[in-house]
Amino acid sequence: MFYWLIELSNTVPGFGAFRSALNVFRYITFRTGGAMVTGALFVFLFGPWIIDHLRLRQGKGQPIRTDGPQSHLISKKGTPTMGGLMILSGLVVSTLLWANPLNPYVWIVLAVTLGFGFVGFYDDYLKVTKQSHSGFAGKLRLLIEAVIGLAATYALVRLGRDVSSTSLVIPFFKDLVINFGWFFVIFGAFVMVGAGNAVNLTDGLDGLAIVPVMIAAASFGMISYLTGNAVFSDYLQINYVAGTGELAVLCGAVLGAGLGFLWFNAPPASIFMGDTGSLALGGMLGATAVAVKHEIVLAVIGGLFVLEAVSVIVQVTSFKLTGKRVFRMAPLHHHFEQKGWTEPQIVIRFWIISVMLALAGLSTLKLR
């Protein structure tokens, strides 16, 4: 919306006096800051109403897994879920206000975010209404996510229109690029689905998932800005993708909405993110990484999510093959709970790990 003010100042007679003042809206950095503040304020203002409404509708709140840590059956009982609706509403409102509505990358990433969010919402809905932690059928859920990912990656490839759009860029090397051809569509979908479900597995303790998501969003906001700028991308010798700089605004909206949500999700949480938020935010990170051609860097910056997902894969595989468990409980954060770490210890230490991984991922921009 604010972006249109610039165009309006160029066409409406008498509006030219404000033209110089409105030029600030041309800067992506300014609009990213605006999206961040707007997202945070929106969730701050409407968060209590959303929480009260969800608590009234859900009654008993999110069902707690009986095979998880026993302390959760007491400490987290009755807490409403679907808090991702708070994040998504703040994200969408601030993105529509501050992003360039003519930029196709914004709409593609936003479509993936909302598509994954809808899948997560339906999963949460089934869990709450049935009062069971077995919601959406796993295979069907993955199939729908895969279709969304395939469609989004195909759109991104067609948008690129050159060989780099179907190529995988290897960090730390200037010219090491692997061209997947149209197989890249499958690879890109895998990145989006993997990121969505990895964040989903991480969302198990109060505040555990949202801060690493914000750290990753801030990191990819910077990467998007640099990738979409011809001068900076040439200096850093990274792949230039025209138009992706606008994704920094969307990342700023995620950061702002995440900060607002953390206010209510900080321990003890007033609301849980639920699959509605975790799938949507993971899908958003995956789609952004594919758009800016930094898929491997996502695995570094989002390394915490990767560890959580790998811990589940290892646990399930080991138990099926040998009948033995590698971890006391999976995902990984539950393993440390079983070892006696308190919830705040796990959450804050995982936040620290996320910061260190983000710094490592950002270092790949210059070390080539």
GROMACS .gro file of C-alpha atoms in nm:
model
  368
    1MET     CA    1   0.000   0.000   0.000
    2PHE     CA    2   0.273   0.246   0.098
    3TYR     CA    3   0.463   0.159  -0.218
    4TRP     CA    4   0.172   0.288  -0.426
    5LEU     CA    5   0.208   0.632  -0.265
    6ILE     CA    6   0.525   0.678  -0.467
    7GLU     CA    7   0.343   0.607  -0.794
    8LEU     CA    8   0.057   0.830  -0.684
    9SER     CA    9   0.292   1.122  -0.624
   10ASN     CA   10   0.414   1.092  -0.985
   11THR     CA   11   0.068   1.099  -1.143
   12VAL     CA   12  -0.167   1.311  -0.931
   13PRO     CA   13  -0.140   1.688  -0.987
   14GLY     CA   14  -0.054   1.882  -0.674
   15PHE     CA   15   0.086   1.575  -0.501
   16GLY     CA   16   0.439   1.642  -0.622
   17ALA     CA   17   0.519   1.854  -0.316
   18PHE     CA   18   0.533   1.535  -0.110
   19ARG     CA   19   0.742   1.350  -0.369
   20SER     CA   20   1.078   1.404  -0.204
   21ALA     CA   21   0.943   1.297   0.134
   22LEU     CA   22   0.783   0.986  -0.014
   23ASN     CA   23   1.103   0.881  -0.190
   24VAL     CA   24   1.209   0.714   0.132
   25PHE     CA   25   0.951   0.444   0.054
   26ARG     CA   26   1.162   0.342  -0.245
   27TYR     CA   27   1.431   0.207  -0.013
   28ILE     CA   28   1.398  -0.160   0.071
   29THR     CA   29   1.580  -0.108   0.401
   30PHE     CA   30   1.324   0.152   0.514
   31ARG     CA   31   1.028  -0.064   0.415
   32THR     CA   32   1.185  -0.367   0.585
   33GLY     CA   33   1.206  -0.170   0.909
   34GLY     CA   34   0.846  -0.054   0.859
   35ALA     CA   35   0.729  -0.412   0.804
   36MET     CA   36   0.911  -0.524   1.117
   37VAL     CA   37   0.752  -0.256   1.337
   38THR     CA   38   0.407  -0.308   1.182
   39GLY     CA   39   0.419  -0.685   1.231
   40ALA     CA   40   0.522  -0.651   1.595
   41LEU     CA   41   0.260  -0.386   1.674
   42PHE     CA   42  -0.017  -0.584   1.504
   43VAL     CA   43   0.052  -0.895   1.711
   44PHE     CA   44   0.097  -0.691   2.031
   45LEU     CA   45  -0.239  -0.519   1.980
   46PHE     CA   46  -0.450  -0.809   1.856
   47GLY     CA   47  -0.266  -1.095   2.027
   48PRO     CA   48  -0.470  -1.092   2.352
   49TRP     CA   49  -0.797  -1.095   2.158
   50ILE     CA   50  -0.679  -1.385   1.941
   51ILE     CA   51  -0.562  -1.582   2.246
   52ASP     CA   52  -0.891  -1.529   2.430
   53HIS     CA   53  -1.087  -1.627   2.120
   54LEU     CA   54  -0.883  -1.945   2.064
   55ARG     CA   55  -0.900  -2.042   2.431
   56LEU     CA   56  -1.279  -2.004   2.424
   57ARG     CA   57  -1.312  -2.208   2.103
   58GLN     CA   58  -1.064  -2.482   2.196
   59GLY     CA   59  -1.171  -2.544   2.554
   60LYS     CA   60  -0.913  -2.797   2.670
   61GLY     CA   61  -0.645  -2.651   2.444
   62GLN     CA   62  -0.381  -2.850   2.261
   63PRO     CA   63  -0.376  -3.220   2.354
   64ILE     CA   64  -0.045  -3.314   2.519
   65ARG     CA   65   0.132  -3.629   2.400
   66THR     CA   66   0.125  -3.902   2.665
   67ASP     CA   67   0.448  -4.049   2.529
   68GLY     CA   68   0.633  -3.719   2.575
   69PRO     CA   69   0.789  -3.575   2.890
   70GLN     CA   70   0.550  -3.638   3.178
   71SER     CA   71   0.600  -3.286   3.317
   72HIS     CA   72   0.427  -3.146   3.006
   73LEU     CA   73   0.102  -3.320   3.103
   74ILE     CA   74   0.080  -3.080   3.396
   75SER     CA   75   0.269  -2.764   3.298
   76LYS     CA   76   0.128  -2.728   2.946
   77LYS     CA   77  -0.222  -2.866   2.988
   78GLY     CA   78  -0.501  -2.634   2.875
   79THR     CA   79  -0.279  -2.400   2.672
   80PRO     CA   80  -0.444  -2.304   2.341
   81THR     CA   81  -0.269  -2.373   2.011
   82MET     CA   82  -0.289  -2.226   1.657
   83GLY     CA   83  -0.080  -1.926   1.769
   84GLY     CA   84   0.059  -1.929   1.418
   85LEU     CA   85  -0.255  -1.739   1.320
   86MET     CA   86  -0.117  -1.443   1.516
   87ILE     CA   87   0.213  -1.459   1.330
   88LEU     CA   88   0.055  -1.510   0.987
   89SER     CA   89  -0.192  -1.226   1.032
   90GLY     CA   90   0.083  -0.985   1.136
   91LEU     CA   91   0.307  -1.111   0.856
   92VAL     CA   92   0.043  -1.074   0.585
   93VAL     CA   93  -0.077  -0.730   0.696
   94SER     CA   94   0.273  -0.582   0.721
   95THR     CA   95   0.385  -0.742   0.392
   96LEU     CA   96   0.083  -0.605   0.205
   97LEU     CA   97   0.145  -0.261   0.354
   98TRP     CA   98   0.517  -0.235   0.289
   99ALA     CA   99   0.622  -0.471   0.007
  100ASN     CA  100   0.612  -0.391  -0.364
  101PRO     CA  101   0.284  -0.553  -0.482
  102LEU     CA  102   0.424  -0.594  -0.834
  103ASN     CA  103   0.711  -0.816  -0.721
  104PRO     CA  104   0.636  -1.182  -0.810
  105TYR     CA  105   0.889  -1.323  -0.559
  106VAL     CA  106   0.689  -1.175  -0.271
  107TRP     CA  107   0.369  -1.341  -0.390
  108ILE     CA  108   0.533  -1.680  -0.450
  109VAL     CA  109   0.694  -1.696  -0.106
  110LEU     CA  110   0.378  -1.561   0.056
  111ALA     CA  111   0.173  -1.829  -0.124
  112VAL     CA  112   0.401  -2.104   0.009
  113THR     CA  113   0.378  -1.957   0.359
  114LEU     CA  114  -0.001  -1.944   0.357
  115GLY     CA  115  -0.032  -2.281   0.183
  116PHE     CA  116   0.179  -2.456   0.443
  117GLY     CA  117  -0.001  -2.257   0.712
  118PHE     CA  118  -0.336  -2.387   0.590
  119VAL     CA  119  -0.209  -2.746   0.604
  120GLY     CA  120  -0.086  -2.686   0.959
  121PHE     CA  121  -0.413  -2.518   1.057
  122TYR     CA  122  -0.615  -2.818   0.943
  123ASP     CA  123  -0.381  -3.047   1.136
  124ASP     CA  124  -0.422  -2.837   1.451
  125TYR     CA  125  -0.797  -2.825   1.399
  126LEU     CA  126  -0.823  -3.204   1.385
  127LYS     CA  127  -0.607  -3.242   1.697
  128VAL     CA  128  -0.815  -2.994   1.898
  129THR     CA  129  -1.156  -3.116   1.787
  130LYS     CA  130  -1.066  -3.484   1.835
  131GLN     CA  131  -0.853  -3.412   2.144
  132SER     CA  132  -0.587  -3.635   1.996
  133HIS     CA  133  -0.228  -3.570   1.888
  134SER     CA  134  -0.287  -3.771   1.568
  135GLY     CA  135  -0.422  -3.513   1.326
  136PHE     CA  136  -0.376  -3.496   0.951
  137ALA     CA  137  -0.267  -3.823   0.787
  138GLY     CA  138   0.111  -3.792   0.751
  139LYS     CA  139   0.142  -3.910   0.391
  140LEU     CA  140  -0.144  -3.692   0.269
  141ARG     CA  141  -0.002  -3.390   0.451
  142LEU     CA  142   0.339  -3.443   0.290
  143LEU     CA  143   0.175  -3.487  -0.051
  144ILE     CA  144  -0.008  -3.154  -0.025
  145GLU     CA  145   0.310  -2.980   0.093
  146ALA     CA  146   0.502  -3.137  -0.197
  147VAL     CA  147   0.246  -3.012  -0.450
  148ILE     CA  148   0.275  -2.659  -0.307
  149GLY     CA  149   0.654  -2.681  -0.315
  150LEU     CA  150   0.662  -2.813  -0.672
  151ALA     CA  151   0.432  -2.537  -0.796
  152ALA     CA  152   0.633  -2.267  -0.618
  153THR     CA  153   0.970  -2.395  -0.743
  154TYR     CA  154   0.838  -2.424  -1.098
  155ALA     CA  155   0.722  -2.062  -1.079
  156LEU     CA  156   1.063  -1.952  -0.947
  157VAL     CA  157   1.244  -2.140  -1.225
  158ARG     CA  158   1.024  -1.983  -1.494
  159LEU     CA  159   1.081  -1.645  -1.332
  160GLY     CA  160   1.459  -1.684  -1.352
  161ARG     CA  161   1.467  -1.773  -1.723
  162ASP     CA  162   1.838  -1.867  -1.727
  163VAL     CA  163   2.058  -2.162  -1.634
  164SER     CA  164   2.120  -2.030  -1.281
  165SER     CA  165   1.752  -2.074  -1.196
  166THR     CA  166   1.792  -2.453  -1.211
  167SER     CA  167   2.137  -2.463  -1.052
  168LEU     CA  168   2.260  -2.536  -0.700
  169VAL     CA  169   2.527  -2.292  -0.582
  170ILE     CA  170   2.793  -2.439  -0.353
  171PRO     CA  171   2.906  -2.204  -0.070
  172PHE     CA  172   3.273  -2.106  -0.027
  173PHE     CA  173   3.339  -2.150  -0.402
  174LYS     CA  174   3.311  -1.879  -0.667
  175ASP     CA  175   3.227  -2.091  -0.969
  176LEU     CA  176   3.119  -2.428  -0.831
  177VAL     CA  177   2.763  -2.460  -0.957
  178ILE     CA  178   2.568  -2.780  -1.023
  179ASN     CA  179   2.299  -2.752  -1.288
  180PHE     CA  180   2.010  -2.986  -1.200
  181GLY     CA  181   1.801  -2.894  -1.500
  182TRP     CA  182   1.431  -2.949  -1.441
  183PHE     CA  183   1.515  -3.193  -1.160
  184PHE     CA  184   1.573  -2.873  -0.962
  185VAL     CA  185   1.194  -2.840  -0.930
  186ILE     CA  186   1.191  -3.159  -0.720
  187PHE     CA  187   1.496  -3.044  -0.525
  188GLY     CA  188   1.340  -2.706  -0.449
  189ALA     CA  189   1.017  -2.869  -0.330
  190PHE     CA  190   1.223  -3.100  -0.107
  191VAL     CA  191   1.393  -2.796   0.051
  192MET     CA  192   1.058  -2.631   0.126
  193VAL     CA  193   0.892  -2.944   0.264
  194GLY     CA  194   1.202  -3.035   0.463
  195ALA     CA  195   1.232  -2.687   0.614
  196GLY     CA  196   0.862  -2.678   0.705
  197ASN     CA  197   0.868  -3.011   0.884
  198ALA     CA  198   1.206  -2.946   1.050
  199VAL     CA  199   1.071  -2.628   1.212
  200ASN     CA  200   0.758  -2.822   1.304
  201LEU     CA  201   0.966  -3.082   1.493
  202THR     CA  202   1.158  -2.806   1.674
  203ASP     CA  203   0.839  -2.649   1.810
  204GLY     CA  204   0.817  -2.845   2.136
  205LEU     CA  205   0.910  -2.603   2.415
  206ASP     CA  206   0.800  -2.250   2.500
  207GLY     CA  207   0.988  -2.007   2.278
  208LEU     CA  208   1.214  -2.275   2.132
  209ALA     CA  209   1.114  -2.249   1.766
  210ILE     CA  210   1.020  -1.884   1.721
  211VAL     CA  211   1.357  -1.729   1.810
  212PRO     CA  212   1.562  -1.952   1.573
  213VAL     CA  213   1.303  -1.874   1.306
  214MET     CA  214   1.350  -1.501   1.366
  215ILE     CA  215   1.729  -1.541   1.354
  216ALA     CA  216   1.701  -1.730   1.025
  217ALA     CA  217   1.452  -1.475   0.887
  218ALA     CA  218   1.685  -1.186   0.977
  219SER     CA  219   1.976  -1.368   0.812
  220PHE     CA  220   1.782  -1.437   0.494
  221GLY     CA  221   1.650  -1.083   0.494
  222MET     CA  222   2.012  -0.969   0.464
  223ILE     CA  223   2.092  -1.237   0.205
  224SER     CA  224   1.784  -1.141   0.000
  225TYR     CA  225   1.882  -0.775   0.003
  226LEU     CA  226   2.238  -0.851  -0.109
  227THR     CA  227   2.132  -1.109  -0.370
  228GLY     CA  228   1.884  -0.867  -0.523
  229ASN     CA  229   2.138  -0.585  -0.544
  230ALA     CA  230   2.364  -0.601  -0.852
  231VAL     CA  231   2.645  -0.401  -0.691
  232PHE     CA  232   2.661  -0.595  -0.364
  233SER     CA  233   2.618  -0.934  -0.528
  234ASP     CA  234   2.900  -0.858  -0.771
  235TYR     CA  235   3.128  -0.743  -0.488
  236LEU     CA  236   3.053  -1.054  -0.282
  237GLN     CA  237   3.063  -1.275  -0.595
  238ILE     CA  238   2.730  -1.434  -0.514
  239ASN     CA  239   2.451  -1.514  -0.758
  240TYR     CA  240   2.255  -1.203  -0.856
  241VAL     CA  241   1.881  -1.266  -0.873
  242ALA     CA  242   1.696  -0.952  -0.981
  243GLY     CA  243   1.389  -0.874  -0.771
  244THR     CA  244   1.469  -1.092  -0.470
  245GLY     CA  245   1.573  -0.791  -0.264
  246GLU     CA  246   1.204  -0.731  -0.197
  247LEU     CA  247   1.196  -1.054   0.006
  248ALA     CA  248   1.385  -0.864   0.275
  249VAL     CA  249   1.058  -0.683   0.348
  250LEU     CA  250   0.878  -1.014   0.397
  251CYS     CA  251   1.159  -1.140   0.622
  252GLY     CA  252   1.130  -0.819   0.823
  253ALA     CA  253   0.757  -0.884   0.862
  254VAL     CA  254   0.834  -1.234   0.994
  255LEU     CA  255   1.086  -1.092   1.240
  256GLY     CA  256   0.840  -0.832   1.369
  257ALA     CA  257   0.545  -1.071   1.395
  258GLY     CA  258   0.775  -1.324   1.564
  259LEU     CA  259   0.880  -1.069   1.826
  260GLY     CA  260   0.515  -0.996   1.899
  261PHE     CA  261   0.437  -1.366   1.927
  262LEU     CA  262   0.735  -1.427   2.158
  263TRP     CA  263   0.580  -1.184   2.405
  264PHE     CA  264   0.296  -1.431   2.454
  265ASN     CA  265   0.494  -1.751   2.388
  266ALA     CA  266   0.770  -1.681   2.642
  267PRO     CA  267   0.765  -1.937   2.925
  268PRO     CA  268   0.517  -2.008   3.062
  269ALA     CA  269   0.348  -1.978   2.722
  270SER     CA  270   0.001  -1.828   2.695
  271ILE     CA  271  -0.034  -1.988   2.353
  272PHE     CA  272   0.147  -2.244   2.140
  273MET     CA  273   0.254  -2.180   1.780
  274GLY     CA  274   0.110  -2.509   1.662
  275ASP     CA  275   0.156  -2.662   1.319
  276THR     CA  276  -0.021  -2.354   1.181
  277GLY     CA  277   0.285  -2.143   1.253
  278SER     CA  278   0.573  -2.390   1.242
  279LEU     CA  279   0.488  -2.535   0.899
  280ALA     CA  280   0.418  -2.191   0.754
  281LEU     CA  281   0.739  -2.033   0.883
  282GLY     CA  282   0.952  -2.330   0.781
  283GLY     CA  283   0.800  -2.326   0.434
  284MET     CA  284   0.865  -1.952   0.412
  285LEU     CA  285   1.234  -2.000   0.496
  286GLY     CA  286   1.264  -2.283   0.245
  287ALA     CA  287   1.096  -2.084  -0.033
  288THR     CA  288   1.314  -1.780   0.036
  289ALA     CA  289   1.630  -1.993   0.026
  290VAL     CA  290   1.529  -2.141  -0.310
  291ALA     CA  291   1.443  -1.798  -0.450
  292VAL     CA  292   1.780  -1.644  -0.356
  293LYS     CA  293   1.978  -1.958  -0.449
  294HIS     CA  294   2.113  -2.024  -0.099
  295GLU     CA  295   1.962  -2.365  -0.026
  296ILE     CA  296   2.277  -2.510   0.134
  297VAL     CA  297   2.324  -2.196   0.344
  298LEU     CA  298   1.974  -2.256   0.482
  299ALA     CA  299   2.095  -2.591   0.616
  300VAL     CA  300   2.373  -2.405   0.800
  301ILE     CA  301   2.173  -2.109   0.931
  302GLY     CA  302   1.883  -2.340   1.017
  303GLY     CA  303   2.120  -2.605   1.148
  304LEU     CA  304   1.923  -2.635   1.470
  305PHE     CA  305   1.616  -2.740   1.272
  306VAL     CA  306   1.829  -2.990   1.081
  307LEU     CA  307   1.960  -3.141   1.406
  308GLU     CA  308   1.607  -3.177   1.543
  309ALA     CA  309   1.487  -3.348   1.225
  310VAL     CA  310   1.792  -3.577   1.203
  311SER     CA  311   1.747  -3.680   1.567
  312VAL     CA  312   1.396  -3.807   1.484
  313ILE     CA  313   1.514  -3.987   1.169
  314VAL     CA  314   1.802  -4.152   1.356
  315GLN     CA  315   1.578  -4.251   1.648
  316VAL     CA  316   1.309  -4.407   1.430
  317THR     CA  317   1.559  -4.583   1.200
  318SER     CA  318   1.761  -4.722   1.491
  319PHE     CA  319   1.454  -4.851   1.673
  320LYS     CA  320   1.313  -5.019   1.362
  321LEU     CA  321   1.642  -5.186   1.268
  322THR     CA  322   1.787  -5.276   1.609
  323GLY     CA  323   1.507  -5.222   1.860
  324LYS     CA  324   1.732  -4.974   2.044
  325ARG     CA  325   1.702  -4.597   2.083
  326VAL     CA  326   1.997  -4.364   2.027
  327PHE     CA  327   1.842  -4.079   2.225
  328ARG     CA  328   1.646  -4.096   2.547
  329MET     CA  329   1.363  -3.924   2.359
  330ALA     CA  330   1.328  -3.750   2.023
  331PRO     CA  331   1.324  -3.477   1.897
  332LEU     CA  332   1.657  -3.365   2.042
  333HIS     CA  333   1.520  -3.109   2.291
  334HIS     CA  334   1.327  -3.385   2.469
  335HIS     CA  335   1.650  -3.586   2.500
  336PHE     CA  336   1.803  -3.305   2.705
  337GLU     CA  337   1.484  -3.275   2.910
  338GLN     CA  338   1.523  -3.642   3.002
  339LYS     CA  339   1.886  -3.573   3.098
  340GLY     CA  340   1.769  -3.321   3.357
  341TRP     CA  341   1.809  -2.990   3.177
  342THR     CA  342   1.537  -2.740   3.266
  343GLU     CA  343   1.318  -2.597   2.990
  344PRO     CA  344   1.474  -2.245   3.009
  345GLN     CA  345   1.824  -2.399   2.991
  346ILE     CA  346   1.739  -2.593   2.676
  347VAL     CA  347   1.563  -2.302   2.509
  348ILE     CA  348   1.832  -2.041   2.576
  349ARG     CA  349   2.119  -2.275   2.488
  350PHE     CA  350   1.948  -2.367   2.162
  351TRP     CA  351   1.903  -1.995   2.090
  352ILE     CA  352   2.278  -1.947   2.138
  353ILE     CA  353   2.348  -2.233   1.897
  354SER     CA  354   2.113  -2.069   1.642
  355VAL     CA  355   2.303  -1.740   1.663
  356MET     CA  356   2.637  -1.916   1.611
  357LEU     CA  357   2.501  -2.111   1.313
  358ALA     CA  358   2.357  -1.794   1.160
  359LEU     CA  359   2.699  -1.624   1.185
  360ALA     CA  360   2.857  -1.930   1.023
  361GLY     CA  361   2.602  -1.922   0.741
  362LEU     CA  362   2.645  -1.550   0.679
  363SER     CA  363   3.021  -1.594   0.662
  364THR     CA  364   2.974  -1.792   0.341
  365LEU     CA  365   2.876  -1.469   0.166
  366LYS     CA  366   3.235  -1.341   0.178
  367LEU     CA  367   3.450  -1.652   0.220
  368ARG     CA  368   3.477  -1.768  -0.141
   0.00000   0.00000   0.00000
